[in-house]
Coordinates of C-alpha atoms and ligand atoms in Angstrom, one line a residue:
M141 CA -66.3 101.4 50.6
S142 CA -68.3 98.2 51.1
E143 CA -67.9 96.1 54.2
H144 CA -66.1 92.7 54.3
V145 CA -69.0 90.3 55.1
L146 CA -68.9 86.5 55.7
V147 CA -71.1 84.7 53.2
K148 CA -73.3 83.2 55.9
H149 CA -74.3 86.8 56.8
V150 CA -75.2 88.1 53.3
T151 CA -78.9 87.7 54.0
K152 CA -78.6 90.8 56.3
F153 CA -77.3 92.9 53.4
V154 CA -80.0 92.7 50.7
D155 CA -79.6 95.4 48.0
Q156 CA -76.4 96.6 49.7
P157 CA -72.8 96.6 48.5
V158 CA -70.6 94.0 50.2
T159 CA -67.1 92.7 49.9
L160 CA -66.7 88.9 50.0
K161 CA -63.3 87.2 50.4
G162 CA -62.9 83.5 49.6
W163 CA -62.0 80.8 47.0
V164 CA -63.3 79.8 43.6
Y165 CA -65.3 76.6 43.9
N166 CA -66.7 76.4 40.4
I167 CA -67.2 78.5 37.3
R168 CA -70.0 78.2 34.7
K169 CA -69.8 80.3 31.5
S170 CA -72.5 81.2 29.1
G171 CA -71.8 84.1 26.6
K172 CA -72.4 87.5 28.1
I173 CA -72.8 86.2 31.6
W174 CA -70.8 83.8 33.9
F175 CA -71.4 82.3 37.3
L176 CA -68.9 81.9 40.0
I177 CA -69.5 79.8 43.0
L178 CA -67.5 81.3 45.8
R179 CA -66.9 79.6 49.1
D180 CA -65.5 81.4 52.1
G181 CA -65.6 78.6 54.7
T182 CA -68.9 79.8 56.1
Q183 CA -71.2 79.1 53.1
F184 CA -71.2 78.9 49.3
I185 CA -72.7 81.7 47.2
Q186 CA -73.3 82.2 43.5
C187 CA -71.8 85.4 42.1
V188 CA -73.3 86.5 38.8
V189 CA -70.8 88.3 36.5
L190 CA -72.4 90.3 33.6
N191 CA -70.5 92.1 30.9
T192 CA -72.6 95.2 31.5
E193 CA -71.8 95.4 35.2
V194 CA -68.0 94.8 35.3
S195 CA -64.9 96.1 33.5
E196 CA -63.7 94.0 30.5
A197 CA -60.7 92.9 32.4
V198 CA -62.9 91.5 35.2
F199 CA -65.2 89.9 32.6
E200 CA -62.2 88.1 31.0
M201 CA -61.2 86.5 34.4
K202 CA -63.6 83.7 33.5
N203 CA -60.7 82.4 31.4
T204 CA -57.9 82.8 34.0
L205 CA -59.6 82.0 37.3
T206 CA -58.9 78.4 38.3
Q207 CA -60.6 76.2 41.0
E208 CA -59.5 77.3 44.5
S209 CA -58.0 80.6 43.3
S210 CA -58.2 83.1 46.1
I211 CA -60.2 86.3 45.3
I212 CA -62.0 89.3 46.7
V213 CA -65.4 90.0 45.1
K214 CA -67.3 93.3 45.4
G215 CA -70.9 93.4 44.5
V216 CA -74.6 93.9 45.5
V217 CA -76.6 91.2 47.4
Q218 CA -79.8 90.4 45.6
A219 CA -82.7 88.0 46.4
A220 CA -82.6 84.7 44.4
P221 CA -85.2 82.4 45.6
R222 CA -83.8 79.5 43.5
Q223 CA -80.4 79.6 45.1
E224 CA -79.5 77.6 48.2
L225 CA -79.1 80.7 50.4
G226 CA -82.0 82.5 48.8
Y227 CA -79.5 85.2 47.7
E228 CA -76.8 85.7 45.2
L229 CA -74.2 88.4 44.5
L230 CA -74.3 90.7 41.4
A231 CA -70.6 91.2 40.9
K232 CA -69.2 94.7 40.4
D233 CA -65.5 94.0 40.7
I234 CA -63.1 91.0 41.4
E235 CA -59.6 91.2 42.7
I236 CA -57.3 88.2 42.4
I237 CA -55.1 87.3 45.4
Q238 CA -53.6 84.2 43.9
I239 CA -54.3 82.1 40.8
A240 CA -54.3 78.5 42.1
E241 CA -52.2 75.8 40.5
P242 CA -54.2 73.0 38.9
Y243 CA -56.2 71.6 41.9
P244 CA -55.9 67.9 42.5
I245 CA -59.5 67.5 43.8
S246 CA -61.9 68.3 40.9
L247 CA -65.6 68.2 41.4
K248 CA -65.9 64.7 39.9
D249 CA -65.7 61.6 42.2
H250 CA -62.4 60.5 43.6
G251 CA -61.4 57.3 45.4
V252 CA -61.4 57.7 49.2
E253 CA -57.7 56.8 49.7
F254 CA -56.8 59.5 47.3
L255 CA -59.0 61.9 49.2
L256 CA -57.5 60.9 52.5
D257 CA -54.0 61.4 51.2
N258 CA -55.2 64.9 50.3
R259 CA -57.1 65.5 53.6
H260 CA -55.5 68.9 53.9
L261 CA -57.3 69.9 50.7
W262 CA -60.3 67.6 50.9
L263 CA -61.5 69.6 54.0
R264 CA -62.6 72.3 51.6
S265 CA -65.1 70.1 49.8
R266 CA -68.8 70.1 50.6
K267 CA -69.2 66.8 52.4
P268 CA -66.2 67.1 54.8
F269 CA -67.3 70.6 55.4
A270 CA -70.8 69.5 56.4
V271 CA -69.5 66.7 58.6
L272 CA -67.0 68.8 60.5
K273 CA -69.5 71.6 61.0
I274 CA -71.8 69.0 62.6
R275 CA -68.9 67.7 64.7
S276 CA -68.3 71.2 65.9
E277 CA -71.9 71.6 66.9
I278 CA -72.0 68.2 68.7
E279 CA -68.9 69.1 70.7
K280 CA -70.5 72.2 71.8
A281 CA -73.7 70.4 72.7
C282 CA -71.7 67.9 74.7
R283 CA -70.3 70.7 76.9
D284 CA -73.7 72.5 77.1
F285 CA -75.4 69.3 78.3
F286 CA -73.1 68.8 81.3
E287 CA -72.7 72.5 82.0
E288 CA -76.5 72.8 82.3
R289 CA -76.5 69.9 84.9
D290 CA -74.1 70.9 87.6
F291 CA -71.0 69.1 86.2
T292 CA -67.5 70.5 86.5
L293 CA -65.0 70.0 83.7
V294 CA -61.9 68.3 85.1
D295 CA -59.4 67.5 82.4
S296 CA -57.5 64.2 82.6
P297 CA -53.8 63.8 81.7
M298 CA -52.6 62.4 78.3
F299 CA -49.5 60.7 79.8
T300 CA -50.3 58.0 82.4
P301 CA -48.8 54.9 84.0
N302 CA -52.2 53.3 84.1
A303 CA -53.9 50.9 81.7
A304 CA -57.6 51.7 82.0
E305 CA -59.0 49.6 79.1
G306 CA -56.8 46.5 78.9
T307 CA -53.2 46.1 78.0
T308 CA -53.5 45.1 74.4
T309 CA -54.1 48.5 72.9
L310 CA -51.5 50.6 74.8
F311 CA -49.3 53.1 73.1
E312 CA -46.2 53.0 75.2
T313 CA -43.6 55.8 75.3
D314 CA -40.4 56.5 77.1
Y315 CA -41.0 59.1 79.8
F316 CA -37.5 60.2 80.9
G317 CA -36.5 56.6 81.5
R318 CA -39.9 55.5 82.9
K319 CA -42.6 53.7 81.1
A320 CA -45.7 55.8 80.3
Y321 CA -48.7 55.2 78.1
L322 CA -50.9 57.6 76.0
T323 CA -54.2 57.6 77.8
Q324 CA -57.0 55.2 76.7
S325 CA -59.6 56.9 78.8
G326 CA -59.8 59.7 81.4
Q327 CA -62.1 57.6 83.6
L328 CA -59.8 56.6 86.4
Y329 CA -58.8 60.3 87.0
S330 CA -62.5 61.3 86.9
E331 CA -63.3 58.8 89.6
A332 CA -60.9 60.7 91.9
A333 CA -62.2 64.1 90.7
I334 CA -65.9 63.3 91.6
M335 CA -64.9 62.9 95.2
A336 CA -63.8 66.5 95.1
F337 CA -66.5 67.9 92.7
N338 CA -69.4 65.4 92.8
R339 CA -70.1 65.4 89.1
T340 CA -67.4 65.9 86.5
Y341 CA -66.8 65.4 82.9
C342 CA -63.6 65.2 80.8
F343 CA -63.4 65.6 77.1
G344 CA -60.4 65.1 75.0
P345 CA -58.4 62.8 72.7
V346 CA -57.7 59.2 73.8
F347 CA -55.4 56.7 72.2
R348 CA -55.6 53.0 71.4
A349 CA -53.3 50.9 69.3
E350 CA -56.2 49.2 67.6
K351 CA -54.9 46.6 65.1
S352 CA -58.4 46.3 63.6
K353 CA -59.1 47.9 60.3
T354 CA -62.8 48.3 60.7
R355 CA -64.9 51.3 59.8
R356 CA -65.5 52.0 63.5
H357 CA -61.9 52.1 64.8
L358 CA -59.4 55.0 65.0
T359 CA -56.2 55.0 67.0
E360 CA -56.8 58.5 68.2
F361 CA -60.4 59.5 68.9
W362 CA -62.3 61.9 71.2
M363 CA -64.3 60.8 74.2
I364 CA -66.5 62.7 76.5
E365 CA -66.7 61.0 79.9
P366 CA -69.1 62.1 82.6
E367 CA -68.6 60.6 86.1
M368 CA -71.1 60.9 89.0
A369 CA -70.9 60.3 92.7
F370 CA -74.0 58.6 94.3
F371 CA -75.2 57.3 90.9
D372 CA -76.1 53.6 90.4
I373 CA -76.3 51.8 87.1
Y374 CA -79.9 52.9 86.6
D375 CA -79.2 56.6 87.2
N376 CA -76.3 56.1 84.8
M377 CA -78.4 54.6 82.0
K378 CA -81.0 57.4 82.4
L379 CA -78.4 60.1 82.0
A380 CA -76.9 58.3 79.0
E381 CA -80.2 58.2 77.1
E382 CA -81.0 61.8 78.0
F383 CA -77.5 62.8 76.7
V384 CA -77.8 61.0 73.4
T385 CA -81.3 62.4 72.8
Y386 CA -80.0 65.9 73.5
L387 CA -77.2 65.5 71.0
V388 CA -79.5 64.3 68.2
K389 CA -82.0 67.1 68.9
R390 CA -79.3 69.7 68.7
A391 CA -78.2 68.4 65.3
L392 CA -81.8 68.4 64.1
K393 CA -82.2 72.0 65.3
K394 CA -78.9 73.6 64.3
C395 CA -77.5 71.5 61.4
R396 CA -80.4 71.2 58.9
A397 CA -78.4 72.6 56.0
E398 CA -75.4 70.3 56.7
L399 CA -77.6 67.2 57.1
A400 CA -79.2 68.2 53.7
I401 CA -75.8 68.4 52.0
L402 CA -75.1 64.8 53.4
E403 CA -78.6 63.7 52.2
R404 CA -79.2 62.2 55.7
D405 CA -82.6 60.6 56.2
I406 CA -83.6 62.7 59.2
S407 CA -86.8 60.8 59.8
K408 CA -84.6 58.1 61.4
L409 CA -83.1 60.7 63.7
E410 CA -86.4 62.2 64.6
K411 CA -87.4 58.9 66.3
V412 CA -84.6 59.2 68.8
E413 CA -86.2 60.0 72.1
A414 CA -85.6 58.7 75.7
P415 CA -86.3 56.2 77.1
F416 CA -84.3 53.7 75.0
P417 CA -85.0 50.0 75.0
R418 CA -82.9 48.2 77.6
I419 CA -82.0 44.5 77.3
T420 CA -79.5 42.4 79.2
Y421 CA -76.6 40.7 77.7
D422 CA -78.4 37.4 78.0
E423 CA -81.4 38.8 76.2
A424 CA -79.2 40.1 73.4
A425 CA -77.6 36.6 73.2
E426 CA -81.1 35.2 72.7
I427 CA -81.7 37.6 69.8
L428 CA -78.4 36.4 68.2
K429 CA -79.3 32.8 68.7
K430 CA -82.7 33.3 67.0
K431 CA -81.1 35.1 64.1
G432 CA -78.4 32.4 63.8
V433 CA -75.5 34.9 64.3
E434 CA -72.3 33.2 65.3
F435 CA -71.2 33.9 68.9
T436 CA -70.1 32.2 72.1
W437 CA -71.6 33.1 75.4
G438 CA -69.1 35.2 77.4
D439 CA -67.6 36.9 74.3
D440 CA -67.7 40.6 73.8
F441 CA -69.8 41.8 70.8
G442 CA -68.2 42.8 67.6
A443 CA -69.7 44.6 64.7
P444 CA -71.8 41.7 63.4
Q445 CA -73.4 41.0 66.8
E446 CA -74.0 44.7 67.5
T447 CA -75.6 45.3 64.1
A448 CA -77.8 42.1 64.4
V449 CA -79.1 43.2 67.8
S450 CA -79.7 46.9 66.9
E451 CA -81.7 46.0 63.7
D452 CA -84.6 45.1 65.9
F453 CA -84.9 48.7 67.2
D454 CA -85.3 52.1 65.6
K455 CA -83.7 53.8 68.6
P456 CA -80.3 53.3 70.2
V457 CA -80.5 50.2 72.4
M458 CA -78.9 49.7 75.8
I459 CA -77.3 46.4 76.5
W460 CA -76.5 45.9 80.2
R461 CA -75.5 43.3 82.7
W462 CA -72.4 41.8 81.0
P463 CA -70.4 38.7 81.9
A464 CA -67.6 40.0 84.2
E465 CA -64.8 38.4 82.1
T466 CA -65.7 40.5 79.0
K467 CA -65.4 43.8 80.7
A468 CA -62.9 46.0 82.4
F469 CA -61.6 45.4 85.9
Y470 CA -63.2 48.5 87.5
M471 CA -66.9 47.5 86.8
K472 CA -69.0 46.6 89.8
R473 CA -70.2 43.0 90.2
D474 CA -73.9 42.5 90.1
P475 CA -74.9 42.0 93.7
E476 CA -77.5 39.4 92.6
D477 CA -75.0 37.3 90.6
D478 CA -71.3 37.9 90.6
R479 CA -70.7 36.3 87.2
Y480 CA -72.1 39.6 85.8
V481 CA -71.0 43.2 86.1
L482 CA -73.1 46.4 86.1
G483 CA -71.8 47.6 82.7
V484 CA -73.8 49.1 79.8
D485 CA -73.2 49.6 76.1
V486 CA -75.3 51.9 74.0
I487 CA -75.6 50.7 70.4
A488 CA -76.6 53.2 67.7
P489 CA -79.1 52.2 65.0
E490 CA -78.3 51.6 61.3
G491 CA -75.1 49.6 62.0
H492 CA -73.1 52.4 63.6
G493 CA -72.1 50.3 66.5
E494 CA -71.3 51.0 70.2
I495 CA -71.4 54.8 70.9
I496 CA -71.3 54.6 74.7
G497 CA -69.5 52.3 77.2
G498 CA -70.2 52.8 80.8
S499 CA -70.8 51.2 84.2
Q500 CA -71.3 51.4 87.9
R501 CA -67.8 51.3 89.4
E502 CA -66.5 48.8 92.0
D503 CA -66.4 50.8 95.2
N504 CA -65.2 48.0 97.5
L505 CA -61.4 48.2 98.2
E506 CA -60.9 44.4 98.6
L507 CA -62.9 43.4 95.5
L508 CA -61.2 46.1 93.4
L509 CA -57.8 44.9 94.5
Q510 CA -58.7 41.3 93.6
R511 CA -59.7 42.4 90.2
I512 CA -56.4 44.3 89.6
K513 CA -54.5 41.2 90.7
H514 CA -56.6 39.0 88.5
E515 CA -55.9 41.2 85.5
N516 CA -52.2 41.2 86.3
L517 CA -52.1 44.9 86.4
P518 CA -49.1 46.4 88.3
E519 CA -50.5 47.1 91.8
N520 CA -48.1 49.9 92.7
V521 CA -49.3 52.3 90.0
F522 CA -52.9 51.7 91.1
Q523 CA -52.4 52.7 94.7
W524 CA -53.7 56.2 94.1
F525 CA -56.8 54.7 92.5
L526 CA -57.3 52.4 95.5
D527 CA -57.1 55.5 97.8
I528 CA -60.5 56.6 96.3
R529 CA -62.0 53.5 98.0
R530 CA -60.0 54.1 101.3
Y531 CA -61.3 57.6 102.0
G532 CA -65.0 58.0 101.9
S533 CA -65.9 55.4 99.1
V534 CA -69.3 55.9 97.6
P535 CA -71.4 54.3 94.9
H536 CA -70.5 55.9 91.6
S537 CA -70.9 55.5 87.9
G538 CA -70.0 57.0 84.6
F539 CA -69.7 56.4 80.9
G540 CA -67.8 57.5 77.8
L541 CA -69.3 58.5 74.5
G542 CA -67.2 58.1 71.4
L543 CA -67.5 61.4 69.6
E544 CA -66.6 60.1 66.1
R545 CA -69.0 57.2 66.2
T546 CA -71.8 59.5 67.4
V547 CA -71.1 62.0 64.7
G548 CA -70.8 59.2 62.1
W549 CA -74.2 58.0 63.1
I550 CA -75.8 61.4 63.1
C551 CA -74.2 62.2 59.7
G552 CA -74.8 58.7 58.2
T553 CA -71.1 58.4 57.1
H554 CA -69.7 55.1 56.1
H555 CA -66.4 55.2 58.1
V556 CA -65.5 57.1 61.3
R557 CA -62.4 58.5 59.7
E558 CA -64.6 61.0 57.9
T559 CA -65.8 62.5 61.2
I560 CA -62.4 63.6 62.5
P561 CA -60.4 66.4 60.8
W562 CA -57.1 64.4 60.8
P563 CA -57.8 60.7 61.0
R564 CA -55.3 58.4 62.6
T565 CA -55.6 54.6 62.0
M566 CA -53.2 51.7 62.0
V567 CA -52.3 52.5 58.4
R568 CA -52.6 56.3 58.4
L569 CA -50.3 58.9 60.1
E570 CA -50.3 61.5 57.3
P571 CA -51.1 64.2 56.5
Ligands
4AD200 O1 -66.2 51.3 75.8 P1 -65.0 52.1 76.0 O2 -63.7 51.4 75.9 O3 -65.2 52.7 77.5 C1 -64.2 53.4 78.2 O4 -63.2 53.7 77.7 C2 -64.7 53.8 79.5 N1 -63.5 54.0 80.4 C3 -65.5 55.0 79.4 C4 -66.1 55.4 80.8 O5 -66.8 54.7 81.4 N2 -65.7 56.6 81.2 O6 -65.0 53.3 75.0 C5 -66.0 54.3 75.1 C6 -66.5 54.6 73.7 C7 -67.0 53.4 72.9 O7 -68.4 53.2 73.2 C8 -66.9 53.9 71.4 O8 -67.9 54.8 71.1 C9 -65.6 54.7 71.5 O9 -65.4 55.1 72.9 N3 -64.5 54.0 71.0 C10 -63.9 54.2 69.8 N4 -64.1 55.1 68.9 C11 -63.3 55.1 67.8 N5 -62.2 54.3 67.6 C12 -61.9 53.4 68.6 N6 -60.9 52.6 68.5 C13 -62.8 53.3 69.8 N7 -62.8 52.6 70.9 C14 -63.8 53.0 71.6
MG201 MG1 -66.8 49.4 75.1

């Protein structure tokens, strides 16, 4: 009896019999020998099938096995320096679980819309496999970073009466006769939580009815949001650059094989090291002016502006001190000039756009109330949020990192929809 082993562990079983269970990825035939690439969801391995080593019935399976047929292969692990794993399997026996129907995704190139329509199958291909493996590692690194630094995980609700990030991208839903929204950000709840736990983070899906069809926008995406009591904007920026550096280093350490599948130029990632360059909004505006990029002072940056500014740097760049009118109501006014707020955006290199938005928060009750009125937000549902400023208000800050954009940058993908298992955009609800 040989043991059922995951392909990623075969290296521990050299010259030993093992049982592998998985799916046929590809078959290559040449006379008295054929090769089967088996994948089991942990790795791919080449299985060598020789007519002298298997029964005739098994040898003839080369004509019946189809792509994605599910099988059990028994054999002996042997060193094969030219193979990706450094090992291959000399097959002794194959048992068929199911012969797959003709598989729609062949190994040739397909259009991306076709692949997205078949996302439930496309997940099995090499590139999505590598991207989602990296996503999984980055999610783990996000938690590790904050767990190592005295933060408490305090989850925020998905249903809320509060608009945190403007009223134009709200998904509204009927909540037993009352109006509720799907959350755009957990931040407001985290601001309450830090008064109980000092430093917190929340990590989950957030929802925005984005009508833009860009390669950076999803309607459902994941955000990790740390919030810290007694942090000013400088402390906040320092933590943000440390965090981004930590994530990139983790990918370089743990995801080499996946980055190789994606043919990612890792020399670009190796340059990512805190501190990051910091420029003010006005300095960024100067860069745009020099480059002749169209833009009006006071406007938020879109993709063309972000990309033009980030081109000048080979690390992520932090743009801070924004005009108050471009940013959310909760950002603290710059004490030196109240036309500005103490907000910061972190822009990734290579055109991947804003990966972090953050700020020092307005901690003054009167000013915050004024801002809520100015934005025409319903005061009554913000009373609980104002309480945070009534009972022991302290300076505090936080930020949100968009998981998909960060993974997209690390992987070098073209569109953020490739970095989430089941992408949701304005035009895509299925599968
Ligand atoms: O800049 P945003 O809107 O900031 C907030 O929501 C703050 N409340 C966060 C905080 O301070 N706790 O969003 C944060 C990040 C962006 O920098 C971007 O990376 C990502 O979330 N993001 C999106 N990612 C994919 N699709 C979208 N539609 C996104 N909108 C924002
Ligand atoms: Mg933002």
